[in-house]
Short mmCIF file of C-alpha atoms and ligand atoms in Angstrom, two decimals:
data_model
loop_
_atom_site.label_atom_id
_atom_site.label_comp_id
_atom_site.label_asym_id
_atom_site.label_seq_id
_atom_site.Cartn_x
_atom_site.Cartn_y
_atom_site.Cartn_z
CA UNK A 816 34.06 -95.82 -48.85
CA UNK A 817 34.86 -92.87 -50.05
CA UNK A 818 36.03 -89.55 -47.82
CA UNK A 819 33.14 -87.51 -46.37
CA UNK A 820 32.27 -83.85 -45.52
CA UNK A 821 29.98 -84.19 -42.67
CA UNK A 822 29.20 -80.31 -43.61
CA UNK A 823 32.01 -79.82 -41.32
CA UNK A 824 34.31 -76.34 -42.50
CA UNK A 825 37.61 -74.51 -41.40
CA UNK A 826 37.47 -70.69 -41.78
CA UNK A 827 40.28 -69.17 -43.18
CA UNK A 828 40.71 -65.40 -42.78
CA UNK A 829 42.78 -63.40 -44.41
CA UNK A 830 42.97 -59.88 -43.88
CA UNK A 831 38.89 -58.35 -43.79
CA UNK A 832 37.80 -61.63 -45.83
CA UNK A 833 37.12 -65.10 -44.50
CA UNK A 834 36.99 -68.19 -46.64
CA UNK A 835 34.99 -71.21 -45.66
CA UNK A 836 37.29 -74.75 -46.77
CA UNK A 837 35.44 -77.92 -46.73
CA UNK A 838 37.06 -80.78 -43.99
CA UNK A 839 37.27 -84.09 -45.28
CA UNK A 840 36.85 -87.35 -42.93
CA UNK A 841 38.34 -90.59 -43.74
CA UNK A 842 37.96 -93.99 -42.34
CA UNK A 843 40.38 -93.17 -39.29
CA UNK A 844 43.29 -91.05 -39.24
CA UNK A 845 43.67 -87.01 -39.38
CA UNK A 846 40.96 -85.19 -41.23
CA UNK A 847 42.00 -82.83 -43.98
CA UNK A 848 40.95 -79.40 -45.08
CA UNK A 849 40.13 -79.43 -48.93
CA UNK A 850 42.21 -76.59 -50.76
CA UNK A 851 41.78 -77.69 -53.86
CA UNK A 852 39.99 -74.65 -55.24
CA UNK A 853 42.27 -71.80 -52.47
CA UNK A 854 43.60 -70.34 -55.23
CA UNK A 855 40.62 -69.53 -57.16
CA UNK A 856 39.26 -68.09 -54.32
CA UNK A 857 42.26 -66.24 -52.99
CA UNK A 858 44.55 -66.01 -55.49
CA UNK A 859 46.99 -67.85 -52.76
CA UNK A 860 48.61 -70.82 -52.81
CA UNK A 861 49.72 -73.19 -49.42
CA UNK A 862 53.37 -73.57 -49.03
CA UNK A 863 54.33 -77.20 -47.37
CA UNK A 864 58.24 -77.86 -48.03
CA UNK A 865 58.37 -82.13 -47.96
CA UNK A 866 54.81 -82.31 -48.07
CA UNK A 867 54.98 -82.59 -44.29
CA UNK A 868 51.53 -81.67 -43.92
CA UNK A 869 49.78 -82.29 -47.12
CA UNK A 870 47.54 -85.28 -48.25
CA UNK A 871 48.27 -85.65 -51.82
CA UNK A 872 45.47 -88.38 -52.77
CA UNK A 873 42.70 -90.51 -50.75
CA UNK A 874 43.62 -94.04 -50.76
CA UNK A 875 42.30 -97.59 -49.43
CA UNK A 876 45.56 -99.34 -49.48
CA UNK A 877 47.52 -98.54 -46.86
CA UNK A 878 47.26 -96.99 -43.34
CA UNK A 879 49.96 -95.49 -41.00
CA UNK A 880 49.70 -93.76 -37.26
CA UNK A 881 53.05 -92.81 -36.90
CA UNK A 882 52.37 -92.05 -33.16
CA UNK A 883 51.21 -95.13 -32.46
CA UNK A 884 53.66 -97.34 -34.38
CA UNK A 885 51.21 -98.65 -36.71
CA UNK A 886 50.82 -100.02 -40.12
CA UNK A 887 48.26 -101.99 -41.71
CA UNK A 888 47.85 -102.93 -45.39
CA UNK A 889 43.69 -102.69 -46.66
CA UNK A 890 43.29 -102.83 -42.47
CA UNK A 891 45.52 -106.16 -41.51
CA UNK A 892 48.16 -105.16 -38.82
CA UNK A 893 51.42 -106.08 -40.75
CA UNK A 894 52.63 -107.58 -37.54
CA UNK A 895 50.04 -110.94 -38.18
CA UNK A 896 50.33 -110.16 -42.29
CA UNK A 897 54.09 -110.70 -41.50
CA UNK A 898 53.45 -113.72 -38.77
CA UNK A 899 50.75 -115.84 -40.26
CA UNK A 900 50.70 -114.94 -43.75
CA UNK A 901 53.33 -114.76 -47.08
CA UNK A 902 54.27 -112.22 -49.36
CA UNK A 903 51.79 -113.66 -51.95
CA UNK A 904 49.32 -113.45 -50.39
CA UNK A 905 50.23 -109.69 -49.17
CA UNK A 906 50.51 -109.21 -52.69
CA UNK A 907 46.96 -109.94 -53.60
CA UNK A 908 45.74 -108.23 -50.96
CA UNK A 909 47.07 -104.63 -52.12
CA UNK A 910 46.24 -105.55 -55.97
CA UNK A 911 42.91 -106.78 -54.98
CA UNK A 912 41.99 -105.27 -51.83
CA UNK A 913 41.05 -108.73 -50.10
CA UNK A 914 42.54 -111.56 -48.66
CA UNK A 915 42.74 -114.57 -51.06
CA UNK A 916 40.43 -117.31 -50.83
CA UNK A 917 42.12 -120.86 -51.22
CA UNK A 918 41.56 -121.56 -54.41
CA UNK A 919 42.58 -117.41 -55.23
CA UNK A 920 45.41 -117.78 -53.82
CA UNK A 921 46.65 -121.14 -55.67
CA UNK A 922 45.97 -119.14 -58.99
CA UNK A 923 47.65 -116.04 -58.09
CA UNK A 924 50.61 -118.10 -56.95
CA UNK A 925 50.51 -120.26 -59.91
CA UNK A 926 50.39 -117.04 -62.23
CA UNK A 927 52.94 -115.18 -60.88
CA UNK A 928 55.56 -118.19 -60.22
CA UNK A 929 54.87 -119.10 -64.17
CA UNK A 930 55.38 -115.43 -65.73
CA UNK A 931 59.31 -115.23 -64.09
CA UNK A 932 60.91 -115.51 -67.10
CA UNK A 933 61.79 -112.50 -69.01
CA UNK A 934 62.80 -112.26 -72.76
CA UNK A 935 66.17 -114.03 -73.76
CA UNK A 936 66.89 -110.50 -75.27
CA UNK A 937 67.18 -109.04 -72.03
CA UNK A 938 70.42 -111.06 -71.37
CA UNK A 939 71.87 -109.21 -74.11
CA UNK A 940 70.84 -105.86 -72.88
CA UNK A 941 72.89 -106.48 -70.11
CA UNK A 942 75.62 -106.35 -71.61
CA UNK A 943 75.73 -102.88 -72.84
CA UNK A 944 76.34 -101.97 -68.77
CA UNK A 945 79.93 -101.59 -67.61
CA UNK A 946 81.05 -105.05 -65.33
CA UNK A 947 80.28 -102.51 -62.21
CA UNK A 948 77.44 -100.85 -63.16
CA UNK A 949 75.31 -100.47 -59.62
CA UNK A 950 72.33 -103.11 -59.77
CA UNK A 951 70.06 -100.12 -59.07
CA UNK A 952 70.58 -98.57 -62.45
CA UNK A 953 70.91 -101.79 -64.63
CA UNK A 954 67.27 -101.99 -62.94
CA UNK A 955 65.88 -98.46 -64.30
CA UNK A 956 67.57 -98.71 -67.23
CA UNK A 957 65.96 -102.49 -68.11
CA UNK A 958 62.49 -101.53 -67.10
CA UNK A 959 62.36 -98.02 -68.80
CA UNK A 960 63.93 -99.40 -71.84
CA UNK A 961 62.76 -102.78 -72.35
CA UNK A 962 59.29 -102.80 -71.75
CA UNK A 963 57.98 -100.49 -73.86
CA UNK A 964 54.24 -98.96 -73.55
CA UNK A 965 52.48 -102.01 -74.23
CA UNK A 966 50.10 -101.72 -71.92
CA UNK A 967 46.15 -99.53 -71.83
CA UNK A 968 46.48 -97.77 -69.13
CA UNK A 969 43.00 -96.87 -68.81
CA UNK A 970 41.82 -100.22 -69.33
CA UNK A 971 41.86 -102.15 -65.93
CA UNK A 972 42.19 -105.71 -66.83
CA UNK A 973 45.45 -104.85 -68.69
CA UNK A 974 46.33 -102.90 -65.77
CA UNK A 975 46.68 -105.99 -63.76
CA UNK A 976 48.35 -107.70 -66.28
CA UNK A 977 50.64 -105.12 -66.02
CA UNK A 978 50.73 -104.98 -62.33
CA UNK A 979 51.35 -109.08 -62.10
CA UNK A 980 54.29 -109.06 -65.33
CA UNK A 981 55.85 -106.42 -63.00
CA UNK A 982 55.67 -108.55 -59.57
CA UNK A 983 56.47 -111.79 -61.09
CA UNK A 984 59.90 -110.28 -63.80
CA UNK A 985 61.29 -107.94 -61.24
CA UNK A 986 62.83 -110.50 -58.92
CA UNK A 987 64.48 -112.18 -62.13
CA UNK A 988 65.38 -108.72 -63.15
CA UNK A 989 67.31 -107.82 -59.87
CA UNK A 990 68.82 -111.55 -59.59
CA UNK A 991 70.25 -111.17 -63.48
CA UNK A 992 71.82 -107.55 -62.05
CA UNK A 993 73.11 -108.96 -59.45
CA UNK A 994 74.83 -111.73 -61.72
CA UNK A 995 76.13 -109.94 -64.18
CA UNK A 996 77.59 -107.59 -61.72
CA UNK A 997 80.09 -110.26 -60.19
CA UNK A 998 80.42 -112.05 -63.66
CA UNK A 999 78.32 -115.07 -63.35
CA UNK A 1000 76.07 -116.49 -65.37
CA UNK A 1001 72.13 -115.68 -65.39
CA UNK A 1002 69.76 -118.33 -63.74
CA UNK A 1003 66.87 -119.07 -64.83
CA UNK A 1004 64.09 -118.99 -62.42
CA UNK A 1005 62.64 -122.45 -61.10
CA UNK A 1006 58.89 -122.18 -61.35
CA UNK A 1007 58.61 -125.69 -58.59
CA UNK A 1008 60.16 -122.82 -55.73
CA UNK A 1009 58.48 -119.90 -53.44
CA UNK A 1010 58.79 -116.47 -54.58
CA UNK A 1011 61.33 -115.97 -52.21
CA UNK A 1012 63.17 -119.44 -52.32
CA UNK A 1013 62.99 -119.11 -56.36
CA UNK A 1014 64.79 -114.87 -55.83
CA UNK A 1015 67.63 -116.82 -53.69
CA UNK A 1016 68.40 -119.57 -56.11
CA UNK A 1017 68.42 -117.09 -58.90
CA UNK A 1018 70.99 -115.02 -56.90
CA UNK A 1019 72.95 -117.64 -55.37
CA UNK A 1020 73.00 -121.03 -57.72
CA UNK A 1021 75.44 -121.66 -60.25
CA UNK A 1022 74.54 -124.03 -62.94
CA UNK A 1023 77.84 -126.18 -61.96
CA UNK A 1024 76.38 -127.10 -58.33
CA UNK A 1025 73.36 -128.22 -56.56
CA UNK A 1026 71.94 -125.42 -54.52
CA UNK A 1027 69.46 -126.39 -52.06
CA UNK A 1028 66.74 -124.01 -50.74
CA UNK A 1029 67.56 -122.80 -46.74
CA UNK A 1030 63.98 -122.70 -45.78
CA UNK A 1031 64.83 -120.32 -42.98
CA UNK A 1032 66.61 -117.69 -44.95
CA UNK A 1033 63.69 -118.18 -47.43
CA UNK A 1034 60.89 -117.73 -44.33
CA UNK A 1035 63.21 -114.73 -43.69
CA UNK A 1036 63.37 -113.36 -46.95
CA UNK A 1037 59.92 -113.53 -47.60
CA UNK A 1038 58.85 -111.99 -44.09
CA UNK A 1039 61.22 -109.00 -45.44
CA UNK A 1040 59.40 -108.63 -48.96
CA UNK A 1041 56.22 -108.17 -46.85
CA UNK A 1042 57.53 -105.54 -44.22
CA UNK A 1043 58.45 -103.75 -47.45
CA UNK A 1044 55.76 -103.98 -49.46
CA UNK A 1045 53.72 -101.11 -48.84
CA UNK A 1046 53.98 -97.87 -46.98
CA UNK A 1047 51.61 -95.33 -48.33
CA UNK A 1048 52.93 -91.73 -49.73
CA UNK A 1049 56.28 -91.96 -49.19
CA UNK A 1050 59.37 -90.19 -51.67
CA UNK A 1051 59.14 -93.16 -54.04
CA UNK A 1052 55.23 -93.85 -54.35
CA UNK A 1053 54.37 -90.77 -54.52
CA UNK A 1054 57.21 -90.25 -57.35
CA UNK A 1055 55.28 -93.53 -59.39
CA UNK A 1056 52.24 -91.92 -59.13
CA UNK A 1057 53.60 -88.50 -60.03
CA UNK A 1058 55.45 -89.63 -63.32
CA UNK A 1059 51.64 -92.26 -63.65
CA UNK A 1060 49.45 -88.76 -63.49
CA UNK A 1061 51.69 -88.02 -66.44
CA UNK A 1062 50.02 -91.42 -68.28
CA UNK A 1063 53.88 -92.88 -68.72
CA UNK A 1064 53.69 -96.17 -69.16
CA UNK A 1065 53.69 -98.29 -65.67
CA UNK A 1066 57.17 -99.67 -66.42
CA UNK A 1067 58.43 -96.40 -67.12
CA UNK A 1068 56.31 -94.98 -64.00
CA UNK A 1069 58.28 -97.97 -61.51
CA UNK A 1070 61.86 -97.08 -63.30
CA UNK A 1071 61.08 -93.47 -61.29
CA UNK A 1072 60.16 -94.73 -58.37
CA UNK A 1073 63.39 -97.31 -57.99
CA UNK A 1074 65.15 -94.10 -59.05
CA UNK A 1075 63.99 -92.33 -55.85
CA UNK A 1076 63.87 -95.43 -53.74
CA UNK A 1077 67.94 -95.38 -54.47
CA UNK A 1078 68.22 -92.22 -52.07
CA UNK A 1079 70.25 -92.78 -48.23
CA UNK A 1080 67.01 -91.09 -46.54
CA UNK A 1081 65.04 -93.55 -48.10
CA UNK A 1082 65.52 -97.15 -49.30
CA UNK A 1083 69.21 -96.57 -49.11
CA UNK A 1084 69.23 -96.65 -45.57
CA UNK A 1085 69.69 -99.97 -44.74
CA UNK A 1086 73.18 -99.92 -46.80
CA UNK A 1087 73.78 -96.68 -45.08
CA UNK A 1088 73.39 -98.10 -41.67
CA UNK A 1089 75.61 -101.07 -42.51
CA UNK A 1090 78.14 -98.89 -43.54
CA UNK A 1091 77.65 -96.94 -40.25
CA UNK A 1092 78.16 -100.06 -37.97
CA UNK A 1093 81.14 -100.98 -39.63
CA UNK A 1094 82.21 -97.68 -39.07
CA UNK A 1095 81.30 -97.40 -35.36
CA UNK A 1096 83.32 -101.42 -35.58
CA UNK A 1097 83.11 -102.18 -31.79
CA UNK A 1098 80.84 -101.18 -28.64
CA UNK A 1099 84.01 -99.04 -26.92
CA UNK A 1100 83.02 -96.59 -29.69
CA UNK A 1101 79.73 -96.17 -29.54
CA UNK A 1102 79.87 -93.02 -26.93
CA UNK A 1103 82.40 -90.69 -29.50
CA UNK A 1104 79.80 -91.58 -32.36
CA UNK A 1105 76.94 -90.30 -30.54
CA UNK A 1106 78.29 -87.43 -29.39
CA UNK A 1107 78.75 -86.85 -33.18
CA UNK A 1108 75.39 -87.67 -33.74
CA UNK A 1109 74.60 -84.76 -31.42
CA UNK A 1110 76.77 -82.45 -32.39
CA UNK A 1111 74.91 -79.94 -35.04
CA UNK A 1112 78.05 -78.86 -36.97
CA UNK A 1113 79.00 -82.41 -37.73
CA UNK A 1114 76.01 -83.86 -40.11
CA UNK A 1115 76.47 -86.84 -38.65
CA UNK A 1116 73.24 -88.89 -38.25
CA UNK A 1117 72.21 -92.30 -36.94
CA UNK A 1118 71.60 -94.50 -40.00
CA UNK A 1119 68.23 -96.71 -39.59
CA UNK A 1120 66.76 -94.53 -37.06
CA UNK A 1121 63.99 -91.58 -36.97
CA UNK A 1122 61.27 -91.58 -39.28
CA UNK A 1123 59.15 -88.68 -40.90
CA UNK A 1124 55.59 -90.48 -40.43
CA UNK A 1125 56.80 -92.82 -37.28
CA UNK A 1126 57.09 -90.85 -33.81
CA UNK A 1127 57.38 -94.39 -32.01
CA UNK A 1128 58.79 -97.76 -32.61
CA UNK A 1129 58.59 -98.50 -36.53
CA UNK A 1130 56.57 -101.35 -36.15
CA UNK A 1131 58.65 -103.33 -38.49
CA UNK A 1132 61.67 -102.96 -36.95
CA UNK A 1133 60.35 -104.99 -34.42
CA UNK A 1134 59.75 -107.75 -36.61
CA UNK A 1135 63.08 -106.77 -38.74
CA UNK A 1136 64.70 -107.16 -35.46
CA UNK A 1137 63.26 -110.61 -34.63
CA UNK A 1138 64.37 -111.96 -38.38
CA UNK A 1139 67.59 -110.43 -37.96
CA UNK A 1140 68.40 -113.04 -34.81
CA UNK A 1141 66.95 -115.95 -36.52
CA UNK A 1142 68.63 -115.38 -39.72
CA UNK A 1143 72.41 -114.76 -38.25
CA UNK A 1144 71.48 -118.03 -35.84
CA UNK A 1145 70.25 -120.43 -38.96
CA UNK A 1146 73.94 -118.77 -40.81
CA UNK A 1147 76.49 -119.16 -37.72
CA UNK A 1148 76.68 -115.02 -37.67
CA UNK A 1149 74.93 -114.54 -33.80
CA UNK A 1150 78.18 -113.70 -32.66
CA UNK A 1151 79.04 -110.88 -35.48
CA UNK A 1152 80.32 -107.91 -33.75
CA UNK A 1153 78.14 -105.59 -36.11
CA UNK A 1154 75.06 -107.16 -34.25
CA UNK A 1155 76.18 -106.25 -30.75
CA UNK A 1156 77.33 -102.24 -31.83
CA UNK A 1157 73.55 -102.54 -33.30
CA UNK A 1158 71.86 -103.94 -30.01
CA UNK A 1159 74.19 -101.46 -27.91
CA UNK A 1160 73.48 -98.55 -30.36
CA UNK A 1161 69.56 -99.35 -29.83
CA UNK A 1162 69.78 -99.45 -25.98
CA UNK A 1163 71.55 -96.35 -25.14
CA UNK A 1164 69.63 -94.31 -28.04
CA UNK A 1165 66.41 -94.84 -26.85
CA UNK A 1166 67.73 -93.91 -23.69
CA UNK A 1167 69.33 -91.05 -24.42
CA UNK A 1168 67.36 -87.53 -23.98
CA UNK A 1169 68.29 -86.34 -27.90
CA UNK A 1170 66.70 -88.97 -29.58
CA UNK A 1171 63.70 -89.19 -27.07
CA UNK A 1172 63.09 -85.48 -27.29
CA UNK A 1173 63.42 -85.62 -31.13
CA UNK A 1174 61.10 -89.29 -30.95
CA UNK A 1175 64.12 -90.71 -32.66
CA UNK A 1176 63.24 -94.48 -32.89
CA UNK A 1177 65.14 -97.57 -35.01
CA UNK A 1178 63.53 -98.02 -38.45
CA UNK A 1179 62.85 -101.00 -40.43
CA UNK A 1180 66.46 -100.66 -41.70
CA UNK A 1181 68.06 -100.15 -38.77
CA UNK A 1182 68.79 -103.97 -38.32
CA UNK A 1183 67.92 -105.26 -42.31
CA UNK A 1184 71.34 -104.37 -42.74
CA UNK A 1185 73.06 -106.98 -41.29
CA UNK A 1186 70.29 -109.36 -42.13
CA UNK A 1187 71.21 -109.45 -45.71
CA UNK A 1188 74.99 -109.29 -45.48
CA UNK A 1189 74.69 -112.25 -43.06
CA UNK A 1190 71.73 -113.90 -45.79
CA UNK A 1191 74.95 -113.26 -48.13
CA UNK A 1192 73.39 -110.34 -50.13
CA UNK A 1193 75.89 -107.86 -51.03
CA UNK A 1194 75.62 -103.99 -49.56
CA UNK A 1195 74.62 -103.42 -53.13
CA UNK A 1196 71.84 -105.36 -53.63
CA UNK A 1197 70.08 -103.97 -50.51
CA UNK A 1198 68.24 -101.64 -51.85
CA UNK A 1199 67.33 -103.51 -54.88
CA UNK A 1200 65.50 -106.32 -52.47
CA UNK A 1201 63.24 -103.37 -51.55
CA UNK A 1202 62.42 -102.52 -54.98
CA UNK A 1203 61.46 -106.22 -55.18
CA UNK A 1204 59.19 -105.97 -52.54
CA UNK A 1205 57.67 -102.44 -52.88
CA UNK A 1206 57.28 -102.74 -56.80
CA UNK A 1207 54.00 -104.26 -55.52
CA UNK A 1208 52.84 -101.48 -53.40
CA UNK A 1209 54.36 -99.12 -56.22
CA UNK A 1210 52.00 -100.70 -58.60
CA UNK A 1211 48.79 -101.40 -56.67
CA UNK A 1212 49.06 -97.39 -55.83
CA UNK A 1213 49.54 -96.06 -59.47
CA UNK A 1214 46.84 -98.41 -60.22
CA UNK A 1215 44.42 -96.95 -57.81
CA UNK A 1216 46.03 -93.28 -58.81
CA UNK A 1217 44.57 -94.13 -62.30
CA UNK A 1218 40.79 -95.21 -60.83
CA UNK A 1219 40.37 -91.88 -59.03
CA UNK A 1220 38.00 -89.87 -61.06
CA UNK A 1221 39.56 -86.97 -59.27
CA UNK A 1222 43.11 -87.50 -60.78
CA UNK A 1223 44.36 -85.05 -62.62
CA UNK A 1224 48.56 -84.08 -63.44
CA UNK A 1225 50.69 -83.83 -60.43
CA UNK A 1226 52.02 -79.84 -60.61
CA UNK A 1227 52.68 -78.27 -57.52
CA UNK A 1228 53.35 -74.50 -57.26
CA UNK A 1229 55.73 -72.68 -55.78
CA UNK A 1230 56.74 -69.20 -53.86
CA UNK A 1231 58.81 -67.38 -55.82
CA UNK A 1232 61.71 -65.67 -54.31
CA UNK A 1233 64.43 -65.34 -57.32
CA UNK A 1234 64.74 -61.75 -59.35
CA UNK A 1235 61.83 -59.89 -60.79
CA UNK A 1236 61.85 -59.03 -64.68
CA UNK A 1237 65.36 -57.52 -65.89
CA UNK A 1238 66.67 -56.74 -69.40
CA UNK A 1239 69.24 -59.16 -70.93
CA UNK A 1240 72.77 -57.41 -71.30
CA UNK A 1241 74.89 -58.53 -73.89
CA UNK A 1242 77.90 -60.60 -73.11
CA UNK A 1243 80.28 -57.57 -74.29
CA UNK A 1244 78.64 -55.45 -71.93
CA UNK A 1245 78.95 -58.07 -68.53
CA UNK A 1246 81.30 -56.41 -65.72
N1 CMC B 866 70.07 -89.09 -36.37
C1 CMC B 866 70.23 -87.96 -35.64
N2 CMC B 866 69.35 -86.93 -35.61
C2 CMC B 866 68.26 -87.08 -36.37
C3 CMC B 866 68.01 -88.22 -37.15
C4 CMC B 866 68.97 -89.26 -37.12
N3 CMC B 866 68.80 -90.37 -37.84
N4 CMC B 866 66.83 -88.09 -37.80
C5 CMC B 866 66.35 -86.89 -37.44
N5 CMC B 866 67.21 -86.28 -36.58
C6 CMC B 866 67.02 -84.98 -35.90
C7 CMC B 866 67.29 -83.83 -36.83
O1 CMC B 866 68.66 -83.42 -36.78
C8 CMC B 866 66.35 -82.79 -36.31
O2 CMC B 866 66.92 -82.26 -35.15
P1 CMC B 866 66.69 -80.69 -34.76
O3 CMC B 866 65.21 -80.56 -34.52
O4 CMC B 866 67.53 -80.46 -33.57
O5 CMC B 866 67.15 -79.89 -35.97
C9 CMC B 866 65.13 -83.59 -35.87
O6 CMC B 866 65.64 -84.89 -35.56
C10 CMC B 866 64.05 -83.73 -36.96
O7 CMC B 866 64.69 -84.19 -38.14
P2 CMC B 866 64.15 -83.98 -39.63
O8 CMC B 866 65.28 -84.15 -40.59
O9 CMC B 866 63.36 -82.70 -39.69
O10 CMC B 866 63.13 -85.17 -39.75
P3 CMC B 866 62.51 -85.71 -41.09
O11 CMC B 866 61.17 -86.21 -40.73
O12 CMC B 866 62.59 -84.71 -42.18
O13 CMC B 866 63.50 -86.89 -41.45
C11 CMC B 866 64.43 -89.00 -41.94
C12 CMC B 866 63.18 -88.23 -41.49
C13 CMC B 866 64.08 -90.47 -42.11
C14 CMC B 866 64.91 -88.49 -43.30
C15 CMC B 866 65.53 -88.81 -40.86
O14 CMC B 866 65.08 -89.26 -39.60
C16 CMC B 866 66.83 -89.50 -41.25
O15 CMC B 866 67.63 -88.92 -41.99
N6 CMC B 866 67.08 -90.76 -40.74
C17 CMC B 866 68.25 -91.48 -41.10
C18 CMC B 866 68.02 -92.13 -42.46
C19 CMC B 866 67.11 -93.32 -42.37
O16 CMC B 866 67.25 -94.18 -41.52
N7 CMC B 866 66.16 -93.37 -43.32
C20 CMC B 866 65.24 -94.51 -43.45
C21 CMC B 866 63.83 -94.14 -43.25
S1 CMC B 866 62.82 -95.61 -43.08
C22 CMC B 866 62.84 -96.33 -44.63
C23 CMC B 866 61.86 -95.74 -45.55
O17 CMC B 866 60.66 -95.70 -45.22
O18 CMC B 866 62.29 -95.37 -46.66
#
């Protein structure tokens, strides 16, 4: 269903003149007034800093009420996506729109566990990084560079092609970083293993031992790839499907967006907030932090928690939280001091009248953090496990991007405050 008008207007007025701007309803959610064609008949444009209160695009995929903590992919709450389903099957349901059947679901499995491999070249590409390059940028650099445009964008069955290459060569991508940045060898993926089971033997096997599968730290893993695998227009979507409106190739288009995922506000978070607990070390020095936290000259700020859609509980820190404790039980970490500074952190923030005022509440990465480090995951590598897992959303978006008749090039505008025209004085003549 597409948005509709219901006739319904906002009147603009600007000096003697009012301008009538169509309202557009969605499904649920805020409605929006359509300003598409404000400049034409104003000659103005809107100003809106972080796009704070702009809707760039309509979209089916994913739906957020930051008020109310919630967040559902094509309408599932991801609280029973995360509970009763697996990241497969999350998959197909932002490519596709709808839950697989049985026998969908054995194919798409089957397809994407049997298209892991990547070229043999791409081992040798590797090697033209330096030994401690960050796995972030071995990433950008292998999917810009390798995969050249191959693909018809306009045509949608290589589109999905596209979209399941991407899902299925990522992981083996981010394992083969994460190899070659400690200096051991590449393994190859094992097509018999879960998406998530196959990611942890490719990052932790050596071809010298028998590595065995912890089905726990896999259940975890792949709960984590599906908290993460979709979150509407955030920084690094709505980079992918500003470099897609372009009609870069959709390799090229998911370099950008692990580019901007790489950010501390944004996917770098959770290696932020690691960082911070170390920091912080023990509960006796929790109180001096906040108060830094508080104080305005400092720029101090509480890793993992606020949120610029979520005004409440993030609702996947609640299930982040709940992996977190069964992961450092099933790896003998439930005493790790870094999980008590969290817990205390948690309990006198959301007490405290600053981050209540402000709606300050943990984020997904306010406890995924210590989930990998305990999982054995280096700080590194955090942020490429969320490129793992969003490359999905990344792709089902630019994908949809590319269906909407109304798409055109993403250019915003801007307010211009620098000099007015001036004559050029030569160099001789500069005081
Ligand atoms: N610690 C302390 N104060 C904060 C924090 C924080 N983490 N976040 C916001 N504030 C304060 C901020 O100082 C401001 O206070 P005041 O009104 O007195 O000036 C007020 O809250 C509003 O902040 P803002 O920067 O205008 O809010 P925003 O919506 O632009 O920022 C954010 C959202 C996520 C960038 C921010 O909350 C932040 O920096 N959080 C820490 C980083 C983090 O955990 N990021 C992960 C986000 S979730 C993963 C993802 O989806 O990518």
């Amino acid at each position: 269903m597409d948005a509709t008008t219901n006739n319904k207007t906002a009147t603009l007025t600007v000096g003697n003149n009012s301008y009538e701007l169509p309202i557009l309803t969605g499904t649920v959610g805020p409605d929006v007034v359509d300003i598409g064609k404000l400049y034409a008949q104003t000659g103005m444009f809107t100003y809106d800093p972080g796009f704070t209160s702009t809707a760039s695009c309509q979209s089916k995929i994913t739906y957020i009420d930051g008020d109310a903590g919630v967040l559902e992919y094509r309408g599932y709450p991801i609280e029973q996506l995360a509970e009763r389903g697996d990241f497969l099957e999350t998959c197909y349901l932002l490519l596709y729109g709808e839950l697989p059947t049985r026998a969908q679901k054995d194919d798409f499995d089957l397809r994407i566990t049997r298209h892991t491999m990547v070229h043999e070249q791409m081992a040798r590409f590797f090697q033209g990084f330096r030994r401690d390059a960050h796995p972030m940028a071995v990433m950008v650099g292998a999917l810009a560079a390798f995969y050249h445009d191959s693909t018809d964008i306009n045509d949608p069955k290589q589109r999905m092609i596209a979209s399941m290459r991407m899902i299925a060569k990522i992981p083996t991508l981010a394992a083969m970083a994460y190899k070659y940045s400690i200096g051991q060898p590449f393994m190859y993926p094992k097509n018999s293993l879960s998406f998530a089971g196959n990611f942890l033997h490719m990052c932790f096997a050596v071809p010298c031992e028998e590595f065995k599968v912890n089905p726990v730290l896999s259940a975890a893993l792949d709960k984590i790839f599906t908290l993460h695998a979709d979150h509407e227009q955030n920084a690094s979507t709505s980079t992918v499907r500003i470099a897609g409106s372009s009609g870069a190739n959709p390799f090229a288009c998911i370099a950008a967006g692990i580019a901007c995922l790489w950010g501390p506000a944004h996917g770098g978070a959770n290696e932020a907030a690691l960082a911070m607990l170390k920091e912080i070390g023990s509960v006796d020095n929790i109180p001096e932090f906040i108060t830094k936290v508080k104080d305005k000259n400092s720029s101090v700020r509480l890793m993992g928690f606020g949120h610029r859609v979520y005004k409440n509980y993030d609702p996947r820190a609640k299930i982040m939280q709940q992996v977190c404790h069964e992961v450092l039980a099933e790896t003998g970490h439930h005493g790790d001091p870094l999980l008590k500074v969290a817990m205390e952190l948690e309990k006198i923030a959301l007490s405290d009248p600053y981050f209540i005022d402000r709606k300050l509440y943990p984020n997904v990465d306010f406890y995924s953090g210590i989930t990998l480090k305990a999982m054995g995951f280096p700080t590194d590598m955090f942020t490429v496990l969320f490129a793992v897992a969003r490359t999905v959303g990344w792709i089902s978006q630019w994908s949809e991007m590319l269906e909407d008749p109304q798409q055109k090039i993403g250019r915003p505008r801007q307010l211009f405050t620098g000099h007015t025209r001036r004559e050029y004085v030569g160099i001789d003549k500069r005081d």
